[in-house]
Tab-separated table of C-alpha atoms in Angstrom:
chain	number	residue	atom	x	y	z
A	1	UNK	CA	110.433	23.587	-22.735
A	2	UNK	CA	108.404	26.519	-23.776
A	3	UNK	CA	105.653	26.396	-26.250
A	4	UNK	CA	105.807	28.327	-29.424
A	5	UNK	CA	108.209	26.396	-31.727
A	6	UNK	CA	107.286	23.345	-34.059
A	7	UNK	CA	110.132	20.807	-32.872
A	8	UNK	CA	110.614	17.684	-31.529
A	9	UNK	CA	111.336	17.593	-27.414
A	10	UNK	CA	114.986	17.935	-27.092
A	11	UNK	CA	114.875	15.495	-24.253
A	12	UNK	CA	113.305	12.496	-25.717
A	13	UNK	CA	115.963	9.801	-26.144
A	14	UNK	CA	116.087	6.566	-27.676
A	15	UNK	CA	116.927	4.614	-24.587
A	16	UNK	CA	114.250	6.308	-22.486
A	17	UNK	CA	111.250	4.013	-23.372
A	18	UNK	CA	108.731	3.586	-20.690
A	19	UNK	CA	106.989	0.114	-20.001
A	20	UNK	CA	104.372	-0.658	-22.489
A	21	UNK	CA	105.780	1.546	-25.287
A	22	UNK	CA	105.839	0.380	-28.693
A	23	UNK	CA	109.386	-0.597	-29.828
A	24	UNK	CA	110.861	2.058	-32.282
A	25	UNK	CA	111.481	0.653	-35.868
A	26	UNK	CA	115.206	-0.068	-35.899
A	27	UNK	CA	115.482	1.643	-39.278
A	28	UNK	CA	113.926	4.816	-38.040
A	29	UNK	CA	115.299	5.367	-34.944
A	30	UNK	CA	113.592	6.548	-31.902
A	31	UNK	CA	109.861	7.465	-31.843
A	32	UNK	CA	109.742	11.344	-32.348
A	33	UNK	CA	107.882	13.512	-29.745
A	34	UNK	CA	104.806	15.169	-30.655
A	35	UNK	CA	104.740	18.705	-31.810
A	36	UNK	CA	104.035	21.299	-29.178
A	37	UNK	CA	101.784	23.519	-31.419
A	38	UNK	CA	100.133	22.915	-34.762
A	39	UNK	CA	101.806	24.054	-38.047
A	40	UNK	CA	100.533	27.059	-39.728
A	41	UNK	CA	97.461	26.601	-41.981
A	42	UNK	CA	99.116	27.661	-44.977
A	43	UNK	CA	101.912	25.179	-44.736
A	44	UNK	CA	102.150	22.113	-47.231
A	45	UNK	CA	99.788	20.921	-49.757
A	46	UNK	CA	97.295	23.586	-48.702
A	47	UNK	CA	99.446	26.077	-50.627
A	48	UNK	CA	98.762	24.070	-53.923
A	49	UNK	CA	95.067	24.505	-53.520
A	50	UNK	CA	94.513	27.711	-55.341
A	51	UNK	CA	96.342	26.559	-58.253
A	52	UNK	CA	94.660	23.195	-58.291
A	53	UNK	CA	91.232	25.087	-58.414
A	54	UNK	CA	92.174	27.146	-61.255
A	55	UNK	CA	93.478	23.910	-63.224
A	56	UNK	CA	90.069	22.165	-62.284
A	57	UNK	CA	88.211	25.113	-63.473
A	58	UNK	CA	89.898	25.128	-66.925
A	59	UNK	CA	89.283	21.302	-67.325
A	60	UNK	CA	85.980	21.560	-66.338
A	61	UNK	CA	85.208	24.551	-68.852
A	62	UNK	CA	86.798	22.668	-71.746
A	63	UNK	CA	85.442	19.184	-71.055
A	64	UNK	CA	81.641	20.209	-70.179
A	65	UNK	CA	78.975	21.791	-72.607
A	66	UNK	CA	78.755	25.484	-73.033
A	67	UNK	CA	75.957	25.715	-70.608
A	68	UNK	CA	77.995	24.770	-67.715
A	69	UNK	CA	80.180	27.446	-66.035
A	70	UNK	CA	83.288	27.071	-64.290
A	71	UNK	CA	83.045	30.163	-62.447
A	72	UNK	CA	82.650	28.542	-59.047
A	73	UNK	CA	86.253	27.183	-59.378
A	74	UNK	CA	87.838	30.271	-60.487
A	75	UNK	CA	86.160	32.397	-57.637
A	76	UNK	CA	87.422	29.777	-55.151
A	77	UNK	CA	90.721	29.984	-56.056
A	78	UNK	CA	91.743	33.392	-55.012
A	79	UNK	CA	89.537	33.145	-51.981
A	80	UNK	CA	91.472	29.951	-50.957
A	81	UNK	CA	94.751	31.854	-51.450
A	82	UNK	CA	93.842	34.606	-49.300
A	83	UNK	CA	94.335	33.191	-45.797
A	84	UNK	CA	96.957	31.003	-47.049
A	85	UNK	CA	99.696	33.074	-49.300
A	86	UNK	CA	101.101	36.420	-49.386
A	87	UNK	CA	99.264	39.331	-51.021
A	88	UNK	CA	101.443	38.963	-54.111
A	89	UNK	CA	100.324	35.334	-54.398
A	90	UNK	CA	96.946	36.376	-54.098
A	91	UNK	CA	96.838	38.759	-56.537
A	92	UNK	CA	98.591	36.465	-58.925
A	93	UNK	CA	95.969	33.759	-58.269
A	94	UNK	CA	93.167	36.278	-58.897
A	95	UNK	CA	94.765	37.297	-62.445
A	96	UNK	CA	95.068	33.708	-63.172
A	97	UNK	CA	91.607	32.908	-62.536
A	98	UNK	CA	90.605	35.976	-64.527
A	99	UNK	CA	92.500	35.132	-67.585
A	100	UNK	CA	91.457	31.340	-67.323
A	101	UNK	CA	87.751	32.177	-67.086
A	102	UNK	CA	88.195	34.594	-70.076
A	103	UNK	CA	89.959	31.981	-72.182
A	104	UNK	CA	87.607	29.083	-71.333
A	105	UNK	CA	84.745	31.253	-72.715
A	106	UNK	CA	86.681	32.437	-75.794
A	107	UNK	CA	88.472	29.352	-76.739
A	108	UNK	CA	86.690	28.848	-79.879
A	109	UNK	CA	87.390	32.222	-81.157
A	110	UNK	CA	83.710	33.390	-80.657
A	111	UNK	CA	82.888	37.115	-79.595
A	112	UNK	CA	82.288	37.703	-75.745
A	113	UNK	CA	78.575	37.206	-74.800
A	114	UNK	CA	76.522	38.697	-71.973
A	115	UNK	CA	77.305	35.517	-69.917
A	116	UNK	CA	81.212	35.828	-70.510
A	117	UNK	CA	81.172	39.223	-69.489
A	118	UNK	CA	79.139	38.465	-66.422
A	119	UNK	CA	81.472	35.729	-65.451
A	120	UNK	CA	84.436	37.653	-65.930
A	121	UNK	CA	83.170	40.573	-63.840
A	122	UNK	CA	82.101	37.967	-61.129
A	123	UNK	CA	85.608	36.667	-61.147
A	124	UNK	CA	87.319	39.770	-60.923
A	125	UNK	CA	85.196	41.273	-58.069
A	126	UNK	CA	86.036	37.909	-55.985
A	127	UNK	CA	89.722	38.366	-56.618
A	128	UNK	CA	89.538	41.980	-55.523
A	129	UNK	CA	87.639	41.036	-52.361
A	130	UNK	CA	90.185	38.190	-51.669
A	131	UNK	CA	93.103	40.841	-51.783
A	132	UNK	CA	91.262	42.714	-48.986
A	133	UNK	CA	90.797	39.444	-46.977
A	134	UNK	CA	94.323	38.910	-47.106
A	135	UNK	CA	95.208	42.338	-45.821
A	136	UNK	CA	92.996	41.655	-42.910
A	137	UNK	CA	94.211	38.104	-42.319
A	138	UNK	CA	97.864	39.119	-42.525
A	139	UNK	CA	97.024	42.190	-39.967
A	140	UNK	CA	95.344	39.611	-37.384
A	141	UNK	CA	98.514	37.454	-37.910
A	142	UNK	CA	100.537	40.425	-36.818
A	143	UNK	CA	98.673	41.145	-33.932
A	144	UNK	CA	98.397	37.320	-32.610
A	145	UNK	CA	102.274	37.388	-33.037
A	146	UNK	CA	102.629	40.439	-30.657
A	147	UNK	CA	100.214	38.914	-28.428
A	148	UNK	CA	102.114	35.483	-28.489
A	149	UNK	CA	105.343	37.589	-27.591
A	150	UNK	CA	103.870	39.624	-24.746
A	151	UNK	CA	102.240	36.222	-23.332
A	152	UNK	CA	106.016	34.512	-23.519
A	153	UNK	CA	107.400	37.686	-21.789
A	154	UNK	CA	104.803	37.526	-19.061
A	155	UNK	CA	105.632	33.795	-18.642
A	156	UNK	CA	109.356	34.617	-18.367
A	157	UNK	CA	108.529	37.397	-15.804
A	158	UNK	CA	105.875	35.422	-13.731
A	159	UNK	CA	107.267	31.646	-14.147
A	160	UNK	CA	110.839	31.910	-15.142
A	161	UNK	CA	112.519	28.545	-15.996
A	162	UNK	CA	115.217	27.829	-13.354
A	163	UNK	CA	118.815	27.232	-14.241
A	164	UNK	CA	120.095	23.956	-15.351
A	165	UNK	CA	122.139	23.763	-11.995
A	166	UNK	CA	121.283	25.353	-8.770
A	167	UNK	CA	123.342	24.828	-5.301
A	168	UNK	CA	125.105	21.524	-6.696
A	169	UNK	CA	121.822	19.942	-8.262
A	170	UNK	CA	120.742	19.378	-11.660
A	171	UNK	CA	117.266	21.265	-12.310
A	172	UNK	CA	114.636	20.718	-15.186
A	173	UNK	CA	111.216	22.236	-15.309
A	174	UNK	CA	108.338	21.735	-17.862
A	175	UNK	CA	105.061	23.593	-18.146
A	176	UNK	CA	102.224	22.108	-20.585
A	177	UNK	CA	99.090	24.418	-20.710
A	178	UNK	CA	95.693	22.604	-21.324
A	179	UNK	CA	94.531	25.580	-23.446
A	180	UNK	CA	95.887	25.644	-26.714
A	181	UNK	CA	98.186	28.776	-27.464
A	182	UNK	CA	98.128	29.381	-23.882
A	183	UNK	CA	101.431	30.016	-22.105
A	184	UNK	CA	100.809	29.880	-18.427
A	185	UNK	CA	97.812	29.118	-16.245
A	186	UNK	CA	97.309	28.060	-12.466
A	187	UNK	CA	100.267	25.901	-12.271
A	188	UNK	CA	103.544	26.945	-10.604
A	189	UNK	CA	106.898	26.110	-9.786
A	190	UNK	CA	110.199	27.823	-8.310
A	191	UNK	CA	113.580	27.059	-7.182
A	192	UNK	CA	115.541	29.321	-4.909
A	193	UNK	CA	118.994	28.661	-3.336
A	194	UNK	CA	119.460	29.992	0.141
A	195	UNK	CA	121.664	29.927	3.302
A	196	UNK	CA	119.565	26.693	4.319
A	197	UNK	CA	119.813	24.933	1.358
A	198	UNK	CA	118.051	24.765	-2.025
A	199	UNK	CA	114.299	25.235	-1.567
A	200	UNK	CA	111.540	24.853	-4.132
A	201	UNK	CA	107.778	24.800	-4.484
A	202	UNK	CA	105.276	23.411	-6.977
A	203	UNK	CA	101.844	24.015	-6.820
A	204	UNK	CA	98.295	24.413	-8.351
A	205	UNK	CA	96.117	27.558	-7.666
A	206	UNK	CA	92.345	26.900	-7.813
A	207	UNK	CA	90.590	28.386	-10.739
A	208	UNK	CA	91.582	29.524	-14.190
A	209	UNK	CA	92.118	32.723	-16.124
A	210	UNK	CA	93.824	35.900	-15.041
A	211	UNK	CA	92.762	35.191	-11.440
A	212	UNK	CA	94.743	32.113	-11.152
A	213	UNK	CA	97.923	33.834	-12.704
A	214	UNK	CA	97.673	36.766	-10.375
A	215	UNK	CA	97.585	34.195	-7.430
A	216	UNK	CA	100.625	32.316	-9.094
A	217	UNK	CA	102.540	35.785	-9.082
A	218	UNK	CA	101.749	36.053	-5.336
A	219	UNK	CA	102.709	32.560	-4.256
A	220	UNK	CA	106.163	32.802	-6.025
A	221	UNK	CA	106.780	36.207	-5.067
A	222	UNK	CA	106.474	35.455	-1.490
A	223	UNK	CA	108.187	32.322	-1.968
A	224	UNK	CA	111.219	33.413	-3.168
A	225	UNK	CA	111.384	36.286	-0.261
A	226	UNK	CA	110.483	33.732	2.303
A	227	UNK	CA	113.104	31.082	1.064
A	228	UNK	CA	115.637	33.481	1.808
A	229	UNK	CA	114.686	34.840	5.118
A	230	UNK	CA	112.876	31.831	6.953
A	231	UNK	CA	115.061	29.459	8.964
A	232	UNK	CA	112.529	26.341	8.412
A	233	UNK	CA	110.479	25.121	5.865
A	234	UNK	CA	107.399	25.174	7.939
A	235	UNK	CA	107.850	28.932	8.402
A	236	UNK	CA	108.158	29.280	4.732
A	237	UNK	CA	104.691	27.726	4.367
A	238	UNK	CA	103.362	29.982	6.850
A	239	UNK	CA	104.195	33.103	4.826
A	240	UNK	CA	102.769	31.590	1.829
A	241	UNK	CA	99.463	31.288	4.054
A	242	UNK	CA	99.681	34.860	5.026
A	243	UNK	CA	100.257	35.932	1.467
A	244	UNK	CA	97.267	34.000	0.087
A	245	UNK	CA	95.171	35.393	2.715
A	246	UNK	CA	96.039	38.915	1.912
A	247	UNK	CA	95.547	38.221	-1.716
A	248	UNK	CA	92.061	36.630	-1.184
A	249	UNK	CA	90.936	39.967	0.416
A	250	UNK	CA	91.168	41.352	-3.144
A	251	UNK	CA	89.088	38.854	-4.848
A	252	UNK	CA	85.508	39.025	-5.744
A	253	UNK	CA	82.836	36.448	-5.556
A	254	UNK	CA	83.333	32.851	-4.800
A	255	UNK	CA	87.094	33.081	-5.381
A	256	UNK	CA	87.100	35.447	-2.161
A	257	UNK	CA	85.996	32.431	0.199
A	258	UNK	CA	87.254	29.372	-1.981
A	259	UNK	CA	90.367	30.569	-3.474
A	260	UNK	CA	93.320	28.192	-2.404
A	261	UNK	CA	96.589	26.455	-3.636
A	262	UNK	CA	97.657	22.915	-3.098
A	263	UNK	CA	101.428	23.083	-3.056
A	264	UNK	CA	104.515	20.933	-1.919
A	265	UNK	CA	107.446	22.736	-0.442
A	266	UNK	CA	111.009	21.040	-0.254
A	267	UNK	CA	114.399	21.836	1.118
A	268	UNK	CA	117.616	20.219	0.212
A	269	UNK	CA	120.178	20.927	2.696
A	270	UNK	CA	123.760	21.661	1.474
A	271	UNK	CA	126.064	18.725	1.672
A	272	UNK	CA	123.390	16.376	3.140
A	273	UNK	CA	121.934	13.295	1.458
A	274	UNK	CA	118.334	14.351	2.549
A	275	UNK	CA	115.110	16.180	1.474
A	276	UNK	CA	112.693	17.875	3.701
A	277	UNK	CA	109.291	18.140	2.627
A	278	UNK	CA	106.023	20.071	3.490
A	279	UNK	CA	102.979	18.999	1.576
A	280	UNK	CA	99.751	21.091	1.613
A	281	UNK	CA	97.098	18.957	-0.029
A	282	UNK	CA	99.292	18.339	-3.222
A	283	UNK	CA	100.203	15.082	-5.079
A	284	UNK	CA	103.212	13.704	-3.520
A	285	UNK	CA	106.593	13.818	-4.984
A	286	UNK	CA	108.335	10.684	-6.462
A	287	UNK	CA	111.751	9.634	-5.882
A	288	UNK	CA	113.469	7.768	-8.387
A	289	UNK	CA	116.653	6.023	-7.374
A	290	UNK	CA	119.762	5.425	-9.860
A	291	UNK	CA	118.944	1.762	-10.137
A	292	UNK	CA	115.065	2.471	-11.153
A	293	UNK	CA	113.630	1.931	-7.854
A	294	UNK	CA	110.681	4.273	-7.105
A	295	UNK	CA	109.389	5.673	-3.983
A	296	UNK	CA	106.444	7.936	-3.233
A	297	UNK	CA	107.015	10.427	-0.604
A	298	UNK	CA	103.637	10.856	0.957
A	299	UNK	CA	103.030	12.999	4.040
A	300	UNK	CA	102.616	11.280	7.235
A	301	UNK	CA	99.288	13.072	7.784
A	302	UNK	CA	97.224	15.076	5.267
A	303	UNK	CA	97.246	18.996	5.395
A	304	UNK	CA	94.814	21.471	3.923
A	305	UNK	CA	96.063	23.480	1.006
A	306	UNK	CA	97.403	26.931	1.287
A	307	UNK	CA	94.632	29.618	2.025
A	308	UNK	CA	92.497	27.120	3.957
A	309	UNK	CA	94.722	27.598	7.202
A	310	UNK	CA	91.727	28.909	9.065
A	311	UNK	CA	89.986	25.561	8.942
A	312	UNK	CA	92.637	23.702	10.442
A	313	UNK	CA	94.606	24.202	13.603
A	314	UNK	CA	97.440	21.656	13.380
A	315	UNK	CA	101.105	23.070	12.593
A	316	UNK	CA	102.964	22.262	9.480
A	317	UNK	CA	105.512	19.315	10.135
A	318	UNK	CA	108.307	18.591	7.452
A	319	UNK	CA	109.139	15.235	6.842
A	320	UNK	CA	112.456	13.829	5.854
A	321	UNK	CA	113.746	11.411	3.506
A	322	UNK	CA	116.920	10.122	2.075
A	323	UNK	CA	118.053	11.572	-0.966
A	324	UNK	CA	121.211	9.698	-2.091
A	325	UNK	CA	123.438	10.650	-4.997
A	326	UNK	CA	122.126	9.756	-8.667
A	327	UNK	CA	118.471	9.992	-7.333
A	328	UNK	CA	116.090	12.151	-9.135
A	329	UNK	CA	112.977	13.967	-7.314
A	330	UNK	CA	110.080	14.447	-9.596
A	331	UNK	CA	107.434	16.965	-8.446
A	332	UNK	CA	104.243	17.429	-10.495
A	333	UNK	CA	100.645	18.792	-10.504
A	334	UNK	CA	97.732	16.789	-10.799
A	335	UNK	CA	97.602	17.487	-14.733
A	336	UNK	CA	100.024	14.505	-14.890
A	337	UNK	CA	98.307	12.231	-12.473
A	338	UNK	CA	94.852	13.199	-13.686
A	339	UNK	CA	95.575	12.886	-17.442
A	340	UNK	CA	93.012	10.761	-19.128
A	341	UNK	CA	92.784	8.945	-22.349
A	342	UNK	CA	89.887	8.239	-24.564
A	343	UNK	CA	88.579	5.639	-22.275
A	344	UNK	CA	88.818	7.714	-19.136
A	345	UNK	CA	91.839	5.876	-17.815
A	346	UNK	CA	94.100	7.981	-15.610
A	347	UNK	CA	97.872	8.153	-16.488
A	348	UNK	CA	99.844	6.543	-13.584
A	349	UNK	CA	103.189	8.054	-13.259
A	350	UNK	CA	104.121	5.456	-10.398
A	351	UNK	CA	103.619	2.569	-12.635
A	352	UNK	CA	105.012	3.995	-15.922
A	353	UNK	CA	108.275	5.225	-14.437
A	354	UNK	CA	109.001	2.094	-11.842
A	355	UNK	CA	112.076	0.426	-13.094
A	356	UNK	CA	113.181	3.145	-15.597
A	357	UNK	CA	116.502	5.191	-15.615
A	358	UNK	CA	117.177	8.478	-17.428
A	359	UNK	CA	120.107	10.317	-18.497
A	360	UNK	CA	118.907	13.288	-16.363
A	361	UNK	CA	115.971	15.489	-15.328
A	362	UNK	CA	115.606	17.013	-18.640
A	363	UNK	CA	115.402	13.400	-20.240
A	364	UNK	CA	112.777	12.464	-17.875
A	365	UNK	CA	110.673	15.402	-18.365
A	366	UNK	CA	110.907	15.410	-22.024
A	367	UNK	CA	109.949	11.770	-21.953
A	368	UNK	CA	107.138	12.563	-19.587
A	369	UNK	CA	105.644	15.184	-21.495
A	370	UNK	CA	105.503	13.398	-24.563
A	371	UNK	CA	103.985	10.355	-22.847
A	372	UNK	CA	101.141	12.343	-21.382
A	373	UNK	CA	100.465	14.063	-24.664
A	374	UNK	CA	100.207	10.619	-26.462
A	375	UNK	CA	98.077	9.095	-23.655
A	376	UNK	CA	95.592	12.088	-23.888
A	377	UNK	CA	95.545	11.836	-27.639
A	378	UNK	CA	97.093	15.296	-27.961
A	379	UNK	CA	94.563	17.281	-26.008
A	380	UNK	CA	95.113	17.925	-22.417
A	381	UNK	CA	92.176	18.936	-20.111
A	382	UNK	CA	94.249	20.487	-17.287
A	383	UNK	CA	97.660	22.336	-16.992
A	384	UNK	CA	100.728	20.164	-15.997
A	385	UNK	CA	103.785	21.441	-14.340
A	386	UNK	CA	106.861	19.245	-13.830
A	387	UNK	CA	109.954	19.792	-11.912
A	388	UNK	CA	112.927	17.394	-11.538
A	389	UNK	CA	115.815	17.680	-9.264
A	390	UNK	CA	118.775	15.304	-9.426
A	391	UNK	CA	121.734	14.867	-7.048
A	392	UNK	CA	124.650	14.208	-9.023
C-alpha cells in the first residue's frame, strides 16, 4: 500500500464494514476507499476554464457598450492554460484569445483604433508570458516526478514491504504518512524469518525529518542482523538498544539526549501456536480471533522505549500469549490510536474492530486505513504504520 497512485484501496471489501459505518447503497455496492493522493490540478473541468474565458470575453465584448473592454477575459485565458495544459494547448489558447480580441473590436468593420491596437498588444504579450510560464511549470513537474521516484526508491530501501507469506504466516503492511506527498517518516516495521521463528518489529522514532529516517534505518538494520543471530527476543531488544545508543552519539542538539524509539518486538516460533512479545513503551498489539473476539496483548509491566535503557535497570522480559489458527495479530503505531476527528475524539481500534472478521491481513489493513482517513477528515496529524500477521 504505497502512495503515488490515485486508486481505491485494493483491500476494502463490501463485507468488511465496521460497527457504526453507514450501510452502502445496495445499488452502488461497497463504499469506495478514499484516494491516497489528490488528483492533478489540470484534470477534469479545470481544463475547460481557458476556453470558457475566451467565450465569456467574446460575449462580454459583443453585449456591452464599446467603452467596456473584454481584455481581462482574453488575458486570463492563456494564463489559466499555462499551468493546466501542454505548451501546444497554451499557445493555441493565446492565439484564440488574440484573434477574439481583434475580432470583437472590428466586428462592425471599423478601422482599428489606438485602443484596439493597445488591447491586442496586451493580449499578445500575456500570451507570450503564458508560454514561458508553461515551460517553467512543466520543468518543475519533471523535477517533482524525479524527486518522487527517488523518494519511492528510498522507501523501498529503508522500509521494504514484506512478502505476503513469511514462514507460513500471512503478512500485510501499510504505511500512511501524515505529510502530504511524503513517503516515509519516523514509523517503522520489519519482518524477518529466522531459525528461532518469524520475528518482527514495529516502532515509532521520536522526531521528524531526515534525523528520524536515519534512526529508522539504524533500527531496521540492527533488527535484521539481531533477528538472525540472537537466541532470544530479549537479546534482540538489547541489540537494538545498543545500536540506538551508538546512533545517538552522532546526533546534535536535543536529539543527542532525548532521542528514543518506542517499539514492540514479537517472535512467532515455527510449529507452535503462540507469540512472544517484548514491548518497549509502544501501543500493545491486538489479537483478533477468527470468531471476532478481540484481545489486547498488554505487557505485564511497563518498560522504557529503546534508547532510554540507561534510565532503567530492569531487564526485558518477553510475555507469551496463545496465537491460534485463523487469528490475526495487529501491530500499529500511535498514528492509529491517536488519530482525531474534527471534534478531537480519538479513533478507538479496539472498539471498532471488536466483533468483526476479515478475509485476511490485507483486507484488515485496507479497511483500517480507509476508516482512519475518514475519521480524520482526510488529513492525518501523525504517521501511521500497520502490520498484520495471520496464522492460517
